[in-house]
XYZ file of C-alpha atoms in Angstrom:
218
model
C 1.580 61.588 -0.368
C -1.171 61.379 2.216
C -1.476 58.536 4.697
C -4.542 57.419 2.660
C -2.492 57.098 -0.545
C 0.490 55.196 1.449
C -2.007 52.957 2.875
C -3.309 51.981 -0.669
C -0.024 51.527 -1.839
C 0.839 49.181 0.979
C -2.479 47.370 0.438
C -1.463 46.905 -3.182
C 1.915 45.714 -2.547
C 0.494 43.166 -0.124
C -1.933 41.950 -2.567
C 0.777 41.710 -5.296
C 3.018 39.649 -2.632
C 0.133 37.405 -1.721
C -0.650 36.825 -5.577
C 2.940 35.971 -6.179
C 2.998 33.621 -3.343
C -0.076 31.567 -4.462
C 1.530 30.532 -7.380
C 4.633 29.587 -5.642
C 2.753 27.430 -3.288
C 0.739 25.802 -6.268
C 4.227 25.088 -7.948
C 5.441 23.627 -4.749
C 2.554 21.398 -4.532
C 2.538 20.340 -8.002
C 6.241 19.332 -7.704
C 5.366 17.510 -4.413
C 2.584 15.528 -6.283
C 4.831 14.841 -9.216
C 7.577 13.390 -6.918
C 5.115 11.191 -4.903
C 3.767 10.027 -8.234
C 7.167 9.232 -9.562
C 8.267 7.471 -6.242
C 5.130 5.254 -6.514
C 5.986 4.218 -10.076
C 9.837 3.629 -9.154
C 9.063 1.699 -6.089
C 6.711 -0.214 -7.603
C 9.193 -1.507 -10.236
C 12.575 -1.393 -8.433
C 11.499 -1.985 -5.012
C 12.734 -0.104 -1.841
C 16.302 -0.150 -2.831
C 15.597 2.622 -5.278
C 17.018 5.918 -4.288
C 15.809 9.444 -4.089
C 18.153 10.196 -7.078
C 16.191 7.389 -9.205
C 12.802 9.185 -8.201
C 14.228 12.542 -9.201
C 15.473 11.362 -12.626
C 12.156 9.556 -13.265
C 10.214 12.693 -12.365
C 12.375 14.837 -14.521
C 13.369 17.059 -11.648
C 16.498 18.148 -10.079
C 17.798 16.101 -7.180
C 17.780 19.205 -4.994
C 14.190 19.662 -5.441
C 13.367 16.189 -4.305
C 15.490 16.637 -1.253
C 13.684 19.868 -0.309
C 10.463 18.053 -0.362
C 11.452 14.819 1.123
C 14.485 14.685 3.596
C 15.256 10.948 3.090
C 13.773 7.833 1.191
C 11.780 6.962 4.360
C 9.849 10.256 4.242
C 9.061 9.695 0.677
C 8.141 6.020 1.037
C 5.744 7.281 3.924
C 3.865 9.545 1.503
C 3.953 6.961 -1.274
C 2.510 4.027 0.625
C 0.138 5.787 2.920
C -2.417 5.809 0.176
C -1.728 2.466 -0.789
C -2.296 0.959 2.735
C -5.272 2.981 3.386
C -6.906 1.775 0.275
C -6.215 -1.813 1.288
C -7.494 -1.179 4.912
C -10.695 0.106 3.398
C -11.228 -2.918 1.172
C -10.868 -4.881 4.397
C -13.659 -2.845 6.249
C -15.840 -3.213 3.263
C -15.268 -7.001 3.305
C -16.458 -7.231 6.824
C -19.878 -5.712 5.762
C -20.421 -8.307 3.149
C -22.794 -11.138 3.721
C -20.866 -14.253 2.817
C -18.110 -14.521 5.346
C -15.678 -16.727 3.568
C -16.295 -15.195 0.152
C -15.530 -11.782 1.596
C -12.168 -13.147 3.100
C -11.141 -14.700 -0.264
C -12.102 -11.640 -2.156
C -10.232 -9.273 0.072
C -6.985 -11.486 -0.050
C -7.281 -11.745 -3.838
C -7.897 -7.982 -4.293
C -4.853 -7.074 -1.938
C -2.626 -9.501 -3.415
C -3.430 -8.459 -6.920
C -2.339 -4.835 -5.756
C 0.908 -6.348 -4.301
C 1.568 -8.583 -7.413
C 2.350 -5.517 -9.421
C 4.054 -3.576 -6.761
C 7.560 -4.813 -5.644
C 8.011 -1.949 -3.090
C 4.693 -2.784 -1.537
C 5.599 -6.351 -1.147
C 8.879 -5.516 0.526
C 7.105 -3.115 2.828
C 4.614 -5.595 3.905
C 7.335 -8.437 4.221
C 9.771 -6.420 6.201
C 8.607 -2.845 6.971
C 12.197 -1.658 6.505
C 11.511 1.964 5.740
C 8.406 2.322 7.723
C 7.624 4.981 10.345
C 4.561 5.191 12.794
C 2.009 6.180 10.116
C 2.754 2.855 8.024
C 3.007 0.998 11.057
C -0.504 1.820 12.231
C -1.776 1.253 8.767
C -0.318 -2.316 8.557
C -1.668 -2.988 12.125
C -5.129 -1.970 10.983
C -5.084 -4.360 8.067
C -4.024 -7.128 10.111
C -6.749 -6.435 12.762
C -9.287 -6.399 9.948
C -8.118 -9.615 8.391
C -8.300 -11.384 11.862
C -11.769 -10.137 12.180
C -12.460 -11.625 8.744
C -11.139 -14.946 9.732
C -13.114 -14.809 13.163
C -16.248 -14.096 11.295
C -15.788 -16.912 8.901
C -14.792 -19.203 11.623
C -18.032 -18.271 13.670
C -20.224 -19.173 10.724
C -18.728 -22.555 10.248
C -17.120 -21.546 6.928
C -13.464 -21.751 8.145
C -11.508 -24.853 8.655
C -11.157 -25.695 12.353
C -7.813 -24.743 13.934
C -6.942 -21.676 11.391
C -6.003 -18.529 13.263
C -4.765 -15.085 12.586
C -1.407 -16.230 13.177
C -1.587 -18.230 9.946
C -2.080 -15.023 7.816
C 1.703 -13.804 7.726
C 3.029 -17.136 6.542
C 0.354 -17.505 3.910
C 1.148 -14.171 2.591
C 4.888 -15.023 2.659
C 4.149 -18.341 0.617
C 2.271 -16.244 -2.105
C 4.926 -13.462 -1.997
C 7.552 -16.199 -2.650
C 5.498 -17.293 -5.645
C 5.198 -13.800 -7.060
C 9.091 -13.545 -6.854
C 9.661 -16.699 -8.810
C 11.749 -15.960 -12.086
C 10.060 -16.197 -15.303
C 8.601 -13.981 -18.097
C 5.171 -13.593 -16.091
C 5.873 -14.796 -12.561
C 3.134 -12.794 -10.880
C 0.235 -14.744 -12.859
C 1.153 -18.029 -10.885
C 0.164 -16.609 -7.571
C -3.646 -16.968 -8.561
C -3.245 -20.600 -8.764
C -1.473 -21.167 -5.311
C -3.759 -18.726 -3.773
C -6.800 -21.052 -5.026
C -5.076 -23.840 -3.401
C -4.616 -22.150 -0.051
C -8.019 -20.812 -0.008
C -9.609 -24.423 -0.585
C -7.268 -25.510 2.421
C -8.790 -22.649 4.471
C -12.316 -23.475 3.777
C -14.383 -25.969 5.948
C -15.087 -29.266 4.346
C -16.717 -32.411 5.840
C -14.436 -34.853 7.296
C -11.360 -32.856 7.278
C -8.560 -34.086 9.544
C -7.379 -31.645 12.296
C -4.722 -29.420 11.336
C -1.067 -30.049 12.750
C -0.233 -27.862 15.687
C 2.834 -25.442 15.855
C 5.902 -27.747 16.422
C 4.172 -31.046 15.383
C 6.898 -33.064 13.603
C 4.541 -34.896 11.438
């Protein structure tokens, strides 16, 4: 066989190998997407105590396939919640561009809490950050910064009760989270009632008494 013929064979063989590699890569990516989707659904219902075995079963895949894609639960949680937190951060940025400062703050809190109400894993992540790596930590920090900016803007426009600060946000979120966790057939519906009460307390009203400071005994 001539060198030219051998060259054509090598080219043909290389092309076949590349063609074979592409479906493998597609299959691998489809499996990864399937695992992340299953992880999102499992963590939403069962919380962060769910295992990779639980996710594999929900995805209809072998446990080995899941472990080849994600070394441990933290790696999967990073993939699952990165998109969730990025979307919440984007909502906060959008709120900063709205005209009415207090309404923008209230709408953002309602929107973010609506997402959390139906996602046990997200609530646990925001509460404790137990499985979070640097990527999720940065996303949580960005959300916190945007929330403080929303508060500061509402305060600057006289719409926020005097004395409210960014340090109040985490306890408020914890209180709403506790309401979401109340036992009952539809416990998540209650959080809207208590958020409305909290927002009324955050809004500036004429003749409001000063807020008690940290450590005030009453």
